[in-house]
mmCIF file of C-alpha atoms in Angstrom:
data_model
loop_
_atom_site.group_PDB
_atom_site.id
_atom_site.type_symbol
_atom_site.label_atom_id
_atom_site.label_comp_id
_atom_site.label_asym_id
_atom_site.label_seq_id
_atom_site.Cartn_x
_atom_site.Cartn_y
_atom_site.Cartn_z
ATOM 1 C CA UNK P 1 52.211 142.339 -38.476
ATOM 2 C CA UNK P 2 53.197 142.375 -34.865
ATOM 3 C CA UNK P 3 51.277 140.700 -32.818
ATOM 4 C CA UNK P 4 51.647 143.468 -29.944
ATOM 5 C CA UNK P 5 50.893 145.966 -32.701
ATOM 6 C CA UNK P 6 47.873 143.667 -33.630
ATOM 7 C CA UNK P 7 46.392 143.964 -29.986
ATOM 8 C CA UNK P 8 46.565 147.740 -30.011
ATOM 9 C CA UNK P 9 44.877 147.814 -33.381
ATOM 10 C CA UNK P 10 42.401 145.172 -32.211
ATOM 11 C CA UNK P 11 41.898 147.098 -29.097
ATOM 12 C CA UNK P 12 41.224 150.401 -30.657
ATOM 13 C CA UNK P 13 38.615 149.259 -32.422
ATOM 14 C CA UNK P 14 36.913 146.828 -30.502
ATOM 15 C CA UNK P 15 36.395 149.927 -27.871
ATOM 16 C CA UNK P 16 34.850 151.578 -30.852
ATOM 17 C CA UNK P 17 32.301 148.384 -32.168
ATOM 18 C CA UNK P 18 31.531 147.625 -28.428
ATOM 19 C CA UNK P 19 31.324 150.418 -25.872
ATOM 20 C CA UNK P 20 32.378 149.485 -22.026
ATOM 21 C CA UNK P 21 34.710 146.622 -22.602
ATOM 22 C CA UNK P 22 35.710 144.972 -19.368
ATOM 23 C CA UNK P 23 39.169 144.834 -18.083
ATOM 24 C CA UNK P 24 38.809 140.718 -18.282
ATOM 25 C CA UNK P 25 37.340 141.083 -22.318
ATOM 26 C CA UNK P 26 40.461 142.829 -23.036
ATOM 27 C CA UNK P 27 43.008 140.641 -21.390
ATOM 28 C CA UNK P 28 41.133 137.625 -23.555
ATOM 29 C CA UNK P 29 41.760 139.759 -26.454
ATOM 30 C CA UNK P 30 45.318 139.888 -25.798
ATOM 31 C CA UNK P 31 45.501 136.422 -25.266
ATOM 32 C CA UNK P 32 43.881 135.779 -28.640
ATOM 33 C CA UNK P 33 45.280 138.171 -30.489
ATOM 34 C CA UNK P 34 48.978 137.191 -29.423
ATOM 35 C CA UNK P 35 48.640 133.653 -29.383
ATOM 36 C CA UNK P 36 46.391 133.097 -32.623
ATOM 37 C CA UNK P 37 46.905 136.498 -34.470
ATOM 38 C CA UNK P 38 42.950 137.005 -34.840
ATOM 39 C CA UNK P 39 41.838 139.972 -35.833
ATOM 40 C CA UNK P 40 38.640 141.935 -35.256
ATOM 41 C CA UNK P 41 39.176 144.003 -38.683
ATOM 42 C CA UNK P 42 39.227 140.884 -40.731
ATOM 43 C CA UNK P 43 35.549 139.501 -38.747
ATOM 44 C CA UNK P 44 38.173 137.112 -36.884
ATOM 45 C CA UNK P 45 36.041 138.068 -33.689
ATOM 46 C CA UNK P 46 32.549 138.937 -31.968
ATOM 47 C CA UNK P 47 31.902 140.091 -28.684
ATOM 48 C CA UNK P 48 28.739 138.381 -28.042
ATOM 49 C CA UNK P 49 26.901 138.800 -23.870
ATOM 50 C CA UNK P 50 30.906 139.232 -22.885
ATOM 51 C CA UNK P 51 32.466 136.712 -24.218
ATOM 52 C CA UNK P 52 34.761 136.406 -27.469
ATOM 53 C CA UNK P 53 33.317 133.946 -29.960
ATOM 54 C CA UNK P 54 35.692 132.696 -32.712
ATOM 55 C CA UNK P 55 33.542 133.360 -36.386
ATOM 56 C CA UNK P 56 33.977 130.218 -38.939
ATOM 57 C CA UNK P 57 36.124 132.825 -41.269
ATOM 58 C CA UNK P 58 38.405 133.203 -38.458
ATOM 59 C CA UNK P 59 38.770 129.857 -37.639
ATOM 60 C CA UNK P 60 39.912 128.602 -41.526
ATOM 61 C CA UNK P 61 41.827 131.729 -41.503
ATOM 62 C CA UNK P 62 43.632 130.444 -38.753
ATOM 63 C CA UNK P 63 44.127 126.456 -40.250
ATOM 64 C CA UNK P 64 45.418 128.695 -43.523
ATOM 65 C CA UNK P 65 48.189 130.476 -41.436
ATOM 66 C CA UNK P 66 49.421 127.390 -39.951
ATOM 67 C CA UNK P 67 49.259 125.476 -43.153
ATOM 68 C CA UNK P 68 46.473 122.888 -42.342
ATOM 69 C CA UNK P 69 46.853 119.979 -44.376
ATOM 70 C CA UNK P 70 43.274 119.477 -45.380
ATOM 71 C CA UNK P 71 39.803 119.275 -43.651
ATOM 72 C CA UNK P 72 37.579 116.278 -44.475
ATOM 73 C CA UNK P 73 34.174 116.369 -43.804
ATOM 74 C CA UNK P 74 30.937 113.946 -44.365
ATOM 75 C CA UNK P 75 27.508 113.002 -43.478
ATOM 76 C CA UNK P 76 26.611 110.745 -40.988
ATOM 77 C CA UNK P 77 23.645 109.388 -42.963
ATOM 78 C CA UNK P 78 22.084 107.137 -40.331
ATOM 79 C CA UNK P 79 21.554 110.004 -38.033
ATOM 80 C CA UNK P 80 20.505 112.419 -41.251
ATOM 81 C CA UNK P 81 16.914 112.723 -41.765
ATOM 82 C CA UNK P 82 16.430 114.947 -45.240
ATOM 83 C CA UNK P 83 12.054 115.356 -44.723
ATOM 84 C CA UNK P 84 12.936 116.530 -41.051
ATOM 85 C CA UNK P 85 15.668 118.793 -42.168
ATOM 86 C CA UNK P 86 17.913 117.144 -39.319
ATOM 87 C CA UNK P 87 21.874 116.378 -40.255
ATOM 88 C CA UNK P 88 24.575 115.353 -38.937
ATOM 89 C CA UNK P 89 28.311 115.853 -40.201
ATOM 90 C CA UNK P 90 31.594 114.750 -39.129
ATOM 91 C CA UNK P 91 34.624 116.589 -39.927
ATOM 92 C CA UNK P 92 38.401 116.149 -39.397
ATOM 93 C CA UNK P 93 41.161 118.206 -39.844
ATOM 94 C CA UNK P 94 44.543 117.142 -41.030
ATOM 95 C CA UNK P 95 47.278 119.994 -39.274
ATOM 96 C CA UNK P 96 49.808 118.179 -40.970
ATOM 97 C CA UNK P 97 49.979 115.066 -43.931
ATOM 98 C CA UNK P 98 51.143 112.719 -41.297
ATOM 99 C CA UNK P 99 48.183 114.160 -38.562
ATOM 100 C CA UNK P 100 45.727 111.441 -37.366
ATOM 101 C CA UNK P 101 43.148 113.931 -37.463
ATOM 102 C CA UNK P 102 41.083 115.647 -35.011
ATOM 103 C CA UNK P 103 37.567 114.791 -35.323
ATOM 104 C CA UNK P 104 34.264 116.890 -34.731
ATOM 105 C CA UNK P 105 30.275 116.344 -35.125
ATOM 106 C CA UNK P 106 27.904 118.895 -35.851
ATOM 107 C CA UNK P 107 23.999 118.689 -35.637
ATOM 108 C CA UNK P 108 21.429 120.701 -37.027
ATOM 109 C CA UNK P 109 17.525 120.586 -36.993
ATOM 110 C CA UNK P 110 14.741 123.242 -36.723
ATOM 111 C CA UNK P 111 14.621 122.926 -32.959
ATOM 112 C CA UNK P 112 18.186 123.773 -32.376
ATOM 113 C CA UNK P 113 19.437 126.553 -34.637
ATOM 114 C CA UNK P 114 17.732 130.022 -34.865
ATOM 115 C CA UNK P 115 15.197 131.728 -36.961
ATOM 116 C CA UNK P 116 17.717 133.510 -39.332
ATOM 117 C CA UNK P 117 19.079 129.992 -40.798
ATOM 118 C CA UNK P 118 16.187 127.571 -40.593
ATOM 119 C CA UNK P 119 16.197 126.343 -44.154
ATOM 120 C CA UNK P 120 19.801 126.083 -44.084
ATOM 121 C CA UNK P 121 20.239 123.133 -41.429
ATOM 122 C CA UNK P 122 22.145 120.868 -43.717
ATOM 123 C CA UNK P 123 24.872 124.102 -44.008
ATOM 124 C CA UNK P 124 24.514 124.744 -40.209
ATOM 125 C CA UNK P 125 25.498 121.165 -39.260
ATOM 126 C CA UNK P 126 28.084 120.882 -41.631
ATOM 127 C CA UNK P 127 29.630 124.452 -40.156
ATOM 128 C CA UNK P 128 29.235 123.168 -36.840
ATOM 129 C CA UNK P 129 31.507 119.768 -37.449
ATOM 130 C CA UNK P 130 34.221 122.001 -38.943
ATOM 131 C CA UNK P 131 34.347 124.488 -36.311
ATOM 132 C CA UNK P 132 34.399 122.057 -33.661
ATOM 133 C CA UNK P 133 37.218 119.917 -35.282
ATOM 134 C CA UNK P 134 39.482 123.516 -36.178
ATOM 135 C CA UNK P 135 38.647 124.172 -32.064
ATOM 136 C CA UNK P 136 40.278 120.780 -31.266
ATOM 137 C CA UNK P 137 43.199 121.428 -33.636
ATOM 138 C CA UNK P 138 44.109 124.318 -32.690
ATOM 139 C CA UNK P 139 43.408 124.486 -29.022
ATOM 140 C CA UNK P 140 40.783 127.457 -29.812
ATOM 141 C CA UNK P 141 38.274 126.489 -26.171
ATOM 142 C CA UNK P 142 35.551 129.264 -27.234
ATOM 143 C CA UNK P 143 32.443 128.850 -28.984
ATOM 144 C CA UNK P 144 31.948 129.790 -32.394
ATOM 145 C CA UNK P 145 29.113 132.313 -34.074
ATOM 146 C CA UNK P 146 27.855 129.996 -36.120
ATOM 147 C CA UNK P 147 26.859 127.627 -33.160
ATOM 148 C CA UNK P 148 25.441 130.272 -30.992
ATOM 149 C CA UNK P 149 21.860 129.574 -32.831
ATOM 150 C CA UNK P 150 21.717 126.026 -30.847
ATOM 151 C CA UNK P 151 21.130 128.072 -27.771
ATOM 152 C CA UNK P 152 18.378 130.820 -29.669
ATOM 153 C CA UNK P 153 14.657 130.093 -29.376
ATOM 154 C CA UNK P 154 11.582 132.440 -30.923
ATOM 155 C CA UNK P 155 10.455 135.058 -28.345
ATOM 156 C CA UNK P 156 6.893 133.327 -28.249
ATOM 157 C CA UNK P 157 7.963 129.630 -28.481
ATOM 158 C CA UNK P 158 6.127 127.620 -26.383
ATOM 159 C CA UNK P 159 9.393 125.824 -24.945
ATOM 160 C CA UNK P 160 10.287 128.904 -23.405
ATOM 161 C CA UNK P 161 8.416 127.905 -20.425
ATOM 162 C CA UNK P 162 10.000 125.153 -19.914
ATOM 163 C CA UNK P 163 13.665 126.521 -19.635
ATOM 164 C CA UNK P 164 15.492 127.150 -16.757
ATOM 165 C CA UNK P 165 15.727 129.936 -15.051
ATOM 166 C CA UNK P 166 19.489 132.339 -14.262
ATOM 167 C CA UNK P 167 21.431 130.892 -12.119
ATOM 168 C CA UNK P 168 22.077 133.338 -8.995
ATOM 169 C CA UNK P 169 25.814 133.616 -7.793
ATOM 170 C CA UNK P 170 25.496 130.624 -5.097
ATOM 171 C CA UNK P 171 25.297 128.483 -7.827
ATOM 172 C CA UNK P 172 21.460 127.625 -7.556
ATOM 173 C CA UNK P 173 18.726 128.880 -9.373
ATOM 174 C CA UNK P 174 15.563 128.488 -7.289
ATOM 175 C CA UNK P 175 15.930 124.681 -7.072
ATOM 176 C CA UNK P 176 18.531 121.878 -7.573
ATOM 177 C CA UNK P 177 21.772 122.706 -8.673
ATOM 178 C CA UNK P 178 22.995 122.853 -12.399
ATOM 179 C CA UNK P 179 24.678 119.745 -11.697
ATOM 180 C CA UNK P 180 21.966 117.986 -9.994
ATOM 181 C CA UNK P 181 19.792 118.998 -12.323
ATOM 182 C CA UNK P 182 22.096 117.292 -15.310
ATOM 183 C CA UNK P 183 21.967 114.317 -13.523
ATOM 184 C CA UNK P 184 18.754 113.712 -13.002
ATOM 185 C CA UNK P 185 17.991 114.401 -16.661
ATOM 186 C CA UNK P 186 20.628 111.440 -17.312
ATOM 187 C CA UNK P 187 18.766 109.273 -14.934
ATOM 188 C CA UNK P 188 15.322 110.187 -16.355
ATOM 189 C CA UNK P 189 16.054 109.314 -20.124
ATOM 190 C CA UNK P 190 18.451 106.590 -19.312
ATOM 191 C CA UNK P 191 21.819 108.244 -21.004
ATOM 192 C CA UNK P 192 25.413 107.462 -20.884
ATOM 193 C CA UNK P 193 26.882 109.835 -18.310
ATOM 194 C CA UNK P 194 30.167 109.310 -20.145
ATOM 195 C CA UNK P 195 29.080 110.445 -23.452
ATOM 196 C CA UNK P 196 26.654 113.239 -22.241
ATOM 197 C CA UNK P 197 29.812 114.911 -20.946
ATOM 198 C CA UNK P 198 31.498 114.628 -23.504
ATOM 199 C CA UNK P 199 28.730 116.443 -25.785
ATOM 200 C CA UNK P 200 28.907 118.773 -22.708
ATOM 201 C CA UNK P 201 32.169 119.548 -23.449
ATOM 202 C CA UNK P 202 31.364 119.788 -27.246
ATOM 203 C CA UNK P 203 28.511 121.731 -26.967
ATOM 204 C CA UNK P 204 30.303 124.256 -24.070
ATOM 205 C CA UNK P 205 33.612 124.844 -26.043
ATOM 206 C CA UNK P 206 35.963 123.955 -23.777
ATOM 207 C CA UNK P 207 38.379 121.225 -23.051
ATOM 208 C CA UNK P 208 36.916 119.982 -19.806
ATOM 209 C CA UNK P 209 33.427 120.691 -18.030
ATOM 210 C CA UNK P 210 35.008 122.439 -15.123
ATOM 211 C CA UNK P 211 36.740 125.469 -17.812
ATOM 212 C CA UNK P 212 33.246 125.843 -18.870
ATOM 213 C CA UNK P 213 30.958 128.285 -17.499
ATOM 214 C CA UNK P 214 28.083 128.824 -15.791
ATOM 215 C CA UNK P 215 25.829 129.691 -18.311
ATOM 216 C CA UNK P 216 27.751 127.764 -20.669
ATOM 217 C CA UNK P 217 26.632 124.818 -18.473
ATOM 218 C CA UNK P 218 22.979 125.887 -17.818
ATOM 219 C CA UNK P 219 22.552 126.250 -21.873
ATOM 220 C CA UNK P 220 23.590 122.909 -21.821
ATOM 221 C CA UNK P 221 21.061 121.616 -19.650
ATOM 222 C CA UNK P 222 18.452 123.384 -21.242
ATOM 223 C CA UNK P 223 19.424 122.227 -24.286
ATOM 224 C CA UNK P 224 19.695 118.456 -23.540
ATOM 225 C CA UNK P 225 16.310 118.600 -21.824
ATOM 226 C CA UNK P 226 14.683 119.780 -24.221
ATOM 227 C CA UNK P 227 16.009 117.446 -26.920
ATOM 228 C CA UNK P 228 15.353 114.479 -24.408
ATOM 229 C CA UNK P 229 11.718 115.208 -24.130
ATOM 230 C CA UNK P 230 11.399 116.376 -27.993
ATOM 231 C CA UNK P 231 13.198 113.379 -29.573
ATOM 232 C CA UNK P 232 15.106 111.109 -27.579
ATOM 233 C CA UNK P 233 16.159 109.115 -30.246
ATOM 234 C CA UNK P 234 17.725 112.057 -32.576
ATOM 235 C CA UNK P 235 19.376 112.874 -29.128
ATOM 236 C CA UNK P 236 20.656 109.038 -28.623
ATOM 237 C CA UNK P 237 22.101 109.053 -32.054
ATOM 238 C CA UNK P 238 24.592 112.310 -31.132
ATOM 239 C CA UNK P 239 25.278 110.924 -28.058
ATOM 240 C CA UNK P 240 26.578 107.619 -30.120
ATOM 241 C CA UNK P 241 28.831 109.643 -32.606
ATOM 242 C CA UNK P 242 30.936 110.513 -29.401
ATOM 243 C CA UNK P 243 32.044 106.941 -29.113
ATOM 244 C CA UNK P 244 34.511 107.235 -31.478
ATOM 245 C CA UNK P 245 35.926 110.782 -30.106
ATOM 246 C CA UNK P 246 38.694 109.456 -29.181
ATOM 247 C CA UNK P 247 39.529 108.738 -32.988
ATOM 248 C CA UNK P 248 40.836 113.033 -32.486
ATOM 249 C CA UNK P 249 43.809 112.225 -30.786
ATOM 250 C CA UNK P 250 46.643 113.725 -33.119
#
């Protein structure tokens, strides 16, 4: 199909699923439907608070079109706990038979994936390694579905509370700055600034901090806090599998 063809169609009926689409959610549409032939037929796409996501079907659809080699995945078993129902995977994806690989972890535990697939942690973590290894392959910087439950918590949890609140256009949010605010948390639990930014970048989508966005960023911080306080070690041990990312260079 042509890809300018594709857009239209794409177009037509993401106007239809999502009411009000802004002139800078279309242009990203283009952009993906042009440069990686998604489709939002085929469940390629979500829009999801303005922003495209990338589902995990459209992601292996898009290793199938360019003839992906082969994706290897496997558990990381001193950072899996199986009576906690936490897990850890690392996958890597082979573009071609003479590819190094690109490499990508994915956690999952109770506290960081959402109500709809607790139970199904081990699955969640091992979707989460893939997707983040296809992103690196194929230069996808956007989030997928499945790892949007990382940022959900229950209406009445009692961590609520303790998250931060929106960050107003200044780029403060009744306090210290996101970024202040990130390093003070790396200061207060003693982390590696080196490899918390890398999970940043992980956890955010993108291929540096500074594409990420705001409330990319502030999801982050959230995130990491409350991880630090609820189980610094699980958290130490996913900051650790980033010190062999740079085993992803193809």
């Amino acid at each position: 199909m042509d890809k300018t063809t594709g857009f239209e169609r794409n177009k037509r009926l993401a106007c239809k699923l999502w009411s009000g689409l802004s002139f800078g959610a279309i242009q990203a549409l283009k952009e993906l439907t042009i440069k990686h032939n998604l489709s939002v037929a085929s469940g390629d796409l979500l829009l999801l608070a303005g922003h495209w996501y990338v589902t995990h079907a459209g992601l292996l659809a898009l290793a199938h079109r360019n003839r992906c080699a082969g994706i290897h995945v496997q558990p990381l078993t001193k950072f899996c706990d199986p009576a906690a129902r936490r897990w850890a995977f690392r996958a890597t994806v082979y573009k071609t038979s003479n590819c190094r690989g690109f490499v990508g972890y994915g956690d999952a535990d109770p506290s960081n994936v959402s109500l709809l697939v607790q139970g199904a942690e081990m699955r969640v973590a091992e979707t989460r390694s893939v997707n983040r290894a296809l992103r690196k392959a194929y230069g996808i910087g956007i989030c997928s579905v499945e790892e949007i439950g990382s940022f959900a918590e229950p209406a009445s949890s009692p961590r609520e509370s303790k998250k931060l609140p929106p960050q107003p256009v200044n780029g403060n949010y009744g306090g210290p700055k996101v970024r202040d605010r990130l390093c003070q948390l790396i200061r207060q639990h003693q982390l590696d600034a080196t490899l918390v930014k890398s999970y940043a970048v992980d956890f955010c989508g993108t291929k540096t901090l500074r594409e990420a966005s705001r409330e990319q960023v502030e999801n982050f911080v959230t995130h990491l806090a409350d991880w630090a306080e609820k189980d610094r070690n699980a958290l130490l041990g996913q900051l650790n599998s980033y010190l062999g990312s740079k085993e992803g260079a193809a």
